[in-house]
């Protein structure tokens, strides 16, 4: 009997210590919030995301996997500002004990134009609001795990420095676009915060959510703007069907400037695998297209030669001219 008791006590001990080793778990609703959380949590907590990379958080439909995920979490991080309309039901139905934190707390949100009494959720598109996101995330982590306060604070401060440098990068880069060309035409209205911070005018096909319908009046409005301001490019988004923008670019004989990341970061192999990369990549794409540096475009006029080819051609022409002149001199002298 004593032998059995010892085995039982031992197995209890092993069970307990394996439980103690299990890290606290953060569940983020969207990929950019998960990336911010990873930067602050380091190796002290695990981070998982509900909406997969490339998914659309506006119209997401939770799966049975998400119920399990939410139950397994200790902290839930959500954007708020009417971004995740599906989350309240998911939390309620799962019966999770995890505490939910709204990472946009303290942010003065933009009021959405197309829906009365609703706010524009895309506050992460302005890095200076990103500062508030990561402050809220840090506070949430410390509240749950105060023993690692110093660790989270140090990681937060280092990450904040990176965000500040990225903010400067975007600010300086947008300034290289001539002022009258700073017009950004995209699928849905995800760039208002970006535009307000970095000085670029926004024109979107849809409203702040991707589930709104495209109206004829919007098409007329966009065609007018493209013509009036000679807008050279429109931009598709990684999480939104590009069909309408492709049509718009065809109708107006202008290019698709590239793919932007608004509601999700990209996967590991993409140009935007992190929150910081996402905004920097968007900026690079926008600047290249609006200053006509974008050469990888299907609509480009391939008849035009590059400057290098031109130099070589002029060189050959010059040599031929001099050669001809010398030959003429030679003949005249001979005569
Ligand atoms: Zn959006």
PDB file of N, CA and C in Angstrom, residues 96-156:
ATOM      1  N   UNK A  96     -14.733  31.366 -20.956  1.00  0.00           N
ATOM      2  CA  UNK A  96     -13.319  31.540 -20.565  1.00  0.00           C
ATOM      3  C   UNK A  96     -13.166  32.419 -19.322  1.00  0.00           C
ATOM      4  N   UNK A  97     -12.093  32.143 -18.566  1.00  0.00           N
ATOM      5  CA  UNK A  97     -11.801  32.945 -17.371  1.00  0.00           C
ATOM      6  C   UNK A  97     -10.784  34.053 -17.684  1.00  0.00           C
ATOM      7  N   UNK A  98     -10.297  34.053 -18.914  1.00  0.00           N
ATOM      8  CA  UNK A  98      -9.277  35.038 -19.304  1.00  0.00           C
ATOM      9  C   UNK A  98      -9.833  36.456 -19.234  1.00  0.00           C
ATOM     10  N   UNK A  99      -8.951  37.391 -18.832  1.00  0.00           N
ATOM     11  CA  UNK A  99      -9.396  38.781 -18.772  1.00  0.00           C
ATOM     12  C   UNK A  99      -9.170  39.458 -20.129  1.00  0.00           C
ATOM     13  N   UNK A 100     -10.179  40.189 -20.593  1.00  0.00           N
ATOM     14  CA  UNK A 100     -10.075  40.860 -21.887  1.00  0.00           C
ATOM     15  C   UNK A 100      -9.579  42.297 -21.716  1.00  0.00           C
ATOM     16  N   UNK A 101      -8.582  42.679 -22.495  1.00  0.00           N
ATOM     17  CA  UNK A 101      -8.046  44.047 -22.475  1.00  0.00           C
ATOM     18  C   UNK A 101      -8.233  44.681 -23.854  1.00  0.00           C
ATOM     19  N   UNK A 102      -8.719  45.917 -23.868  1.00  0.00           N
ATOM     20  CA  UNK A 102      -8.857  46.645 -25.135  1.00  0.00           C
ATOM     21  C   UNK A 102      -7.587  47.470 -25.337  1.00  0.00           C
ATOM     22  N   UNK A 103      -6.833  47.142 -26.379  1.00  0.00           N
ATOM     23  CA  UNK A 103      -5.509  47.763 -26.531  1.00  0.00           C
ATOM     24  C   UNK A 103      -5.564  49.188 -27.084  1.00  0.00           C
ATOM     25  N   UNK A 104      -6.742  49.639 -27.523  1.00  0.00           N
ATOM     26  CA  UNK A 104      -6.859  51.026 -27.992  1.00  0.00           C
ATOM     27  C   UNK A 104      -7.303  51.979 -26.877  1.00  0.00           C
ATOM     28  N   UNK A 105      -7.350  51.462 -25.645  1.00  0.00           N
ATOM     29  CA  UNK A 105      -7.785  52.287 -24.507  1.00  0.00           C
ATOM     30  C   UNK A 105      -6.950  53.573 -24.434  1.00  0.00           C
ATOM     31  N   UNK A 106      -7.626  54.726 -24.368  1.00  0.00           N
ATOM     32  CA  UNK A 106      -6.919  56.004 -24.263  1.00  0.00           C
ATOM     33  C   UNK A 106      -6.685  56.685 -25.606  1.00  0.00           C
ATOM     34  N   UNK A 107      -7.039  56.005 -26.688  1.00  0.00           N
ATOM     35  CA  UNK A 107      -6.831  56.585 -28.016  1.00  0.00           C
ATOM     36  C   UNK A 107      -8.057  57.394 -28.427  1.00  0.00           C
ATOM     37  N   UNK A 108      -7.808  58.593 -28.938  1.00  0.00           N
ATOM     38  CA  UNK A 108      -8.883  59.448 -29.425  1.00  0.00           C
ATOM     39  C   UNK A 108      -9.226  59.007 -30.851  1.00  0.00           C
ATOM     40  N   UNK A 109     -10.249  58.165 -30.963  1.00  0.00           N
ATOM     41  CA  UNK A 109     -10.535  57.510 -32.241  1.00  0.00           C
ATOM     42  C   UNK A 109     -11.218  58.448 -33.238  1.00  0.00           C
ATOM     43  N   UNK A 110     -11.014  58.170 -34.503  1.00  0.00           N
ATOM     44  CA  UNK A 110     -11.676  58.906 -35.578  1.00  0.00           C
ATOM     45  C   UNK A 110     -13.108  58.359 -35.709  1.00  0.00           C
ATOM     46  N   UNK A 111     -14.068  59.259 -35.878  1.00  0.00           N
ATOM     47  CA  UNK A 111     -15.452  58.822 -36.081  1.00  0.00           C
ATOM     48  C   UNK A 111     -15.625  58.360 -37.517  1.00  0.00           C
ATOM     49  N   UNK A 112     -16.256  57.216 -37.693  1.00  0.00           N
ATOM     50  CA  UNK A 112     -16.461  56.687 -39.037  1.00  0.00           C
ATOM     51  C   UNK A 112     -17.490  57.535 -39.778  1.00  0.00           C
ATOM     52  N   UNK A 113     -17.206  57.806 -41.057  1.00  0.00           N
ATOM     53  CA  UNK A 113     -18.108  58.673 -41.826  1.00  0.00           C
ATOM     54  C   UNK A 113     -19.348  57.900 -42.264  1.00  0.00           C
ATOM     55  N   UNK A 114     -19.156  56.621 -42.614  1.00  0.00           N
ATOM     56  CA  UNK A 114     -20.260  55.885 -43.242  1.00  0.00           C
ATOM     57  C   UNK A 114     -21.251  55.259 -42.260  1.00  0.00           C
ATOM     58  N   UNK A 115     -20.849  55.088 -40.974  1.00  0.00           N
ATOM     59  CA  UNK A 115     -21.781  54.531 -39.993  1.00  0.00           C
ATOM     60  C   UNK A 115     -21.959  55.537 -38.861  1.00  0.00           C
ATOM     61  N   UNK A 116     -23.201  55.882 -38.555  1.00  0.00           N
ATOM     62  CA  UNK A 116     -23.447  56.813 -37.456  1.00  0.00           C
ATOM     63  C   UNK A 116     -23.033  56.162 -36.137  1.00  0.00           C
ATOM     64  N   UNK A 117     -22.506  56.965 -35.225  1.00  0.00           N
ATOM     65  CA  UNK A 117     -22.093  56.517 -33.889  1.00  0.00           C
ATOM     66  C   UNK A 117     -21.084  55.370 -33.898  1.00  0.00           C
ATOM     67  N   UNK A 118     -20.304  55.243 -34.954  1.00  0.00           N
ATOM     68  CA  UNK A 118     -19.288  54.198 -34.897  1.00  0.00           C
ATOM     69  C   UNK A 118     -17.915  54.803 -35.163  1.00  0.00           C
ATOM     70  N   UNK A 119     -16.893  54.084 -34.701  1.00  0.00           N
ATOM     71  CA  UNK A 119     -15.538  54.622 -34.792  1.00  0.00           C
ATOM     72  C   UNK A 119     -14.717  53.842 -35.803  1.00  0.00           C
ATOM     73  N   UNK A 120     -13.687  54.486 -36.290  1.00  0.00           N
ATOM     74  CA  UNK A 120     -12.759  53.855 -37.224  1.00  0.00           C
ATOM     75  C   UNK A 120     -11.769  53.014 -36.396  1.00  0.00           C
ATOM     76  N   UNK A 121     -11.753  51.700 -36.598  1.00  0.00           N
ATOM     77  CA  UNK A 121     -10.904  50.847 -35.737  1.00  0.00           C
ATOM     78  C   UNK A 121      -9.415  50.828 -36.078  1.00  0.00           C
ATOM     79  N   UNK A 122      -9.009  51.366 -37.239  1.00  0.00           N
ATOM     80  CA  UNK A 122      -7.651  51.123 -37.750  1.00  0.00           C
ATOM     81  C   UNK A 122      -6.576  52.032 -37.134  1.00  0.00           C
ATOM     82  N   UNK A 123      -6.626  52.210 -35.825  1.00  0.00           N
ATOM     83  CA  UNK A 123      -5.716  53.153 -35.161  1.00  0.00           C
ATOM     84  C   UNK A 123      -4.245  52.730 -35.223  1.00  0.00           C
ATOM     85  N   UNK A 124      -3.973  51.424 -35.402  1.00  0.00           N
ATOM     86  CA  UNK A 124      -2.582  50.948 -35.461  1.00  0.00           C
ATOM     87  C   UNK A 124      -1.834  51.492 -36.675  1.00  0.00           C
ATOM     88  N   UNK A 125      -2.581  52.035 -37.659  1.00  0.00           N
ATOM     89  CA  UNK A 125      -1.941  52.529 -38.880  1.00  0.00           C
ATOM     90  C   UNK A 125      -1.137  53.807 -38.636  1.00  0.00           C
ATOM     91  N   UNK A 126      -1.273  54.392 -37.464  1.00  0.00           N
ATOM     92  CA  UNK A 126      -0.472  55.553 -37.050  1.00  0.00           C
ATOM     93  C   UNK A 126       0.456  55.052 -35.948  1.00  0.00           C
ATOM     94  N   UNK A 127       1.770  55.090 -36.197  1.00  0.00           N
ATOM     95  CA  UNK A 127       2.718  54.545 -35.217  1.00  0.00           C
ATOM     96  C   UNK A 127       2.591  55.210 -33.844  1.00  0.00           C
ATOM     97  N   UNK A 128       2.249  56.506 -33.818  1.00  0.00           N
ATOM     98  CA  UNK A 128       2.171  57.180 -32.509  1.00  0.00           C
ATOM     99  C   UNK A 128       0.993  56.620 -31.697  1.00  0.00           C
ATOM    100  N   UNK A 129      -0.029  56.090 -32.370  1.00  0.00           N
ATOM    101  CA  UNK A 129      -1.081  55.370 -31.649  1.00  0.00           C
ATOM    102  C   UNK A 129      -0.613  53.961 -31.280  1.00  0.00           C
ATOM    103  N   UNK A 130       0.291  53.436 -32.096  1.00  0.00           N
ATOM    104  CA  UNK A 130       0.933  52.155 -31.765  1.00  0.00           C
ATOM    105  C   UNK A 130       1.597  52.228 -30.381  1.00  0.00           C
ATOM    106  N   UNK A 131       2.121  53.427 -30.028  1.00  0.00           N
ATOM    107  CA  UNK A 131       2.734  53.599 -28.700  1.00  0.00           C
ATOM    108  C   UNK A 131       1.717  53.266 -27.605  1.00  0.00           C
ATOM    109  N   UNK A 132       0.457  53.727 -27.833  1.00  0.00           N
ATOM    110  CA  UNK A 132      -0.598  53.488 -26.842  1.00  0.00           C
ATOM    111  C   UNK A 132      -0.967  51.999 -26.790  1.00  0.00           C
ATOM    112  N   UNK A 133      -0.999  51.358 -27.958  1.00  0.00           N
ATOM    113  CA  UNK A 133      -1.269  49.909 -28.009  1.00  0.00           C
ATOM    114  C   UNK A 133      -0.274  49.163 -27.118  1.00  0.00           C
ATOM    115  N   UNK A 134       1.017  49.455 -27.320  1.00  0.00           N
ATOM    116  CA  UNK A 134       2.014  48.649 -26.614  1.00  0.00           C
ATOM    117  C   UNK A 134       2.083  49.012 -25.130  1.00  0.00           C
ATOM    118  N   UNK A 135       1.689  50.245 -24.797  1.00  0.00           N
ATOM    119  CA  UNK A 135       1.602  50.617 -23.373  1.00  0.00           C
ATOM    120  C   UNK A 135       0.486  49.809 -22.702  1.00  0.00           C
ATOM    121  N   UNK A 136      -0.668  49.727 -23.367  1.00  0.00           N
ATOM    122  CA  UNK A 136      -1.789  48.952 -22.831  1.00  0.00           C
ATOM    123  C   UNK A 136      -1.441  47.466 -22.713  1.00  0.00           C
ATOM    124  N   UNK A 137      -0.707  46.963 -23.714  1.00  0.00           N
ATOM    125  CA  UNK A 137      -0.319  45.547 -23.679  1.00  0.00           C
ATOM    126  C   UNK A 137       0.646  45.300 -22.518  1.00  0.00           C
ATOM    127  N   UNK A 138       1.612  46.200 -22.359  1.00  0.00           N
ATOM    128  CA  UNK A 138       2.566  46.060 -21.250  1.00  0.00           C
ATOM    129  C   UNK A 138       1.826  46.034 -19.910  1.00  0.00           C
ATOM    130  N   UNK A 139       0.894  46.970 -19.732  1.00  0.00           N
ATOM    131  CA  UNK A 139       0.138  47.032 -18.475  1.00  0.00           C
ATOM    132  C   UNK A 139      -0.674  45.758 -18.232  1.00  0.00           C
ATOM    133  N   UNK A 140      -1.242  45.211 -19.310  1.00  0.00           N
ATOM    134  CA  UNK A 140      -2.024  43.973 -19.180  1.00  0.00           C
ATOM    135  C   UNK A 140      -1.136  42.814 -18.734  1.00  0.00           C
ATOM    136  N   UNK A 141       0.070  42.758 -19.295  1.00  0.00           N
ATOM    137  CA  UNK A 141       0.999  41.672 -18.959  1.00  0.00           C
ATOM    138  C   UNK A 141       1.466  41.787 -17.502  1.00  0.00           C
ATOM    139  N   UNK A 142       1.763  43.019 -17.087  1.00  0.00           N
ATOM    140  CA  UNK A 142       2.237  43.225 -15.711  1.00  0.00           C
ATOM    141  C   UNK A 142       1.129  42.906 -14.710  1.00  0.00           C
ATOM    142  N   UNK A 143      -0.090  43.289 -15.066  1.00  0.00           N
ATOM    143  CA  UNK A 143      -1.225  43.002 -14.169  1.00  0.00           C
ATOM    144  C   UNK A 143      -1.388  41.489 -13.942  1.00  0.00           C
ATOM    145  N   UNK A 144      -1.184  40.705 -14.983  1.00  0.00           N
ATOM    146  CA  UNK A 144      -1.345  39.251 -14.882  1.00  0.00           C
ATOM    147  C   UNK A 144      -0.112  38.582 -14.284  1.00  0.00           C
ATOM    148  N   UNK A 145       1.052  39.147 -14.555  1.00  0.00           N
ATOM    149  CA  UNK A 145       2.311  38.512 -14.139  1.00  0.00           C
ATOM    150  C   UNK A 145       3.257  39.560 -13.538  1.00  0.00           C
ATOM    151  N   UNK A 146       2.901  40.094 -12.341  1.00  0.00           N
ATOM    152  CA  UNK A 146       3.694  41.206 -11.776  1.00  0.00           C
ATOM    153  C   UNK A 146       5.144  40.829 -11.437  1.00  0.00           C
ATOM    154  N   UNK A 147       5.415  39.542 -11.267  1.00  0.00           N
ATOM    155  CA  UNK A 147       6.781  39.140 -10.890  1.00  0.00           C
ATOM    156  C   UNK A 147       7.783  39.447 -12.005  1.00  0.00           C
ATOM    157  N   UNK A 148       7.321  39.577 -13.242  1.00  0.00           N
ATOM    158  CA  UNK A 148       8.233  39.878 -14.356  1.00  0.00           C
ATOM    159  C   UNK A 148       8.098  41.322 -14.863  1.00  0.00           C
ATOM    160  N   UNK A 149       7.672  42.209 -13.985  1.00  0.00           N
ATOM    161  CA  UNK A 149       7.429  43.605 -14.340  1.00  0.00           C
ATOM    162  C   UNK A 149       8.644  44.258 -15.026  1.00  0.00           C
ATOM    163  N   UNK A 150       9.807  44.096 -14.425  1.00  0.00           N
ATOM    164  CA  UNK A 150      11.019  44.742 -14.949  1.00  0.00           C
ATOM    165  C   UNK A 150      11.329  44.240 -16.370  1.00  0.00           C
ATOM    166  N   UNK A 151      11.145  42.940 -16.542  1.00  0.00           N
ATOM    167  CA  UNK A 151      11.383  42.307 -17.850  1.00  0.00           C
ATOM    168  C   UNK A 151      10.476  42.919 -18.921  1.00  0.00           C
ATOM    169  N   UNK A 152       9.163  43.001 -18.619  1.00  0.00           N
ATOM    170  CA  UNK A 152       8.210  43.536 -19.603  1.00  0.00           C
ATOM    171  C   UNK A 152       8.471  45.017 -19.876  1.00  0.00           C
ATOM    172  N   UNK A 153       8.845  45.734 -18.828  1.00  0.00           N
ATOM    173  CA  UNK A 153       9.119  47.163 -19.007  1.00  0.00           C
ATOM    174  C   UNK A 153      10.317  47.386 -19.925  1.00  0.00           C
ATOM    175  N   UNK A 154      11.367  46.594 -19.721  1.00  0.00           N
ATOM    176  CA  UNK A 154      12.572  46.739 -20.552  1.00  0.00           C
ATOM    177  C   UNK A 154      12.258  46.418 -22.009  1.00  0.00           C
ATOM    178  N   UNK A 155      11.508  45.344 -22.222  1.00  0.00           N
ATOM    179  CA  UNK A 155      11.162  44.957 -23.600  1.00  0.00           C
ATOM    180  C   UNK A 155      10.256  46.004 -24.246  1.00  0.00           C
ATOM    181  N   UNK A 156       9.323  46.537 -23.459  1.00  0.00           N
ATOM    182  CA  UNK A 156       8.430  47.597 -23.963  1.00  0.00           C
ATOM    183  C   UNK A 156       9.237  48.818 -24.407  1.00  0.00           C
TER     184      UNK A 156
END
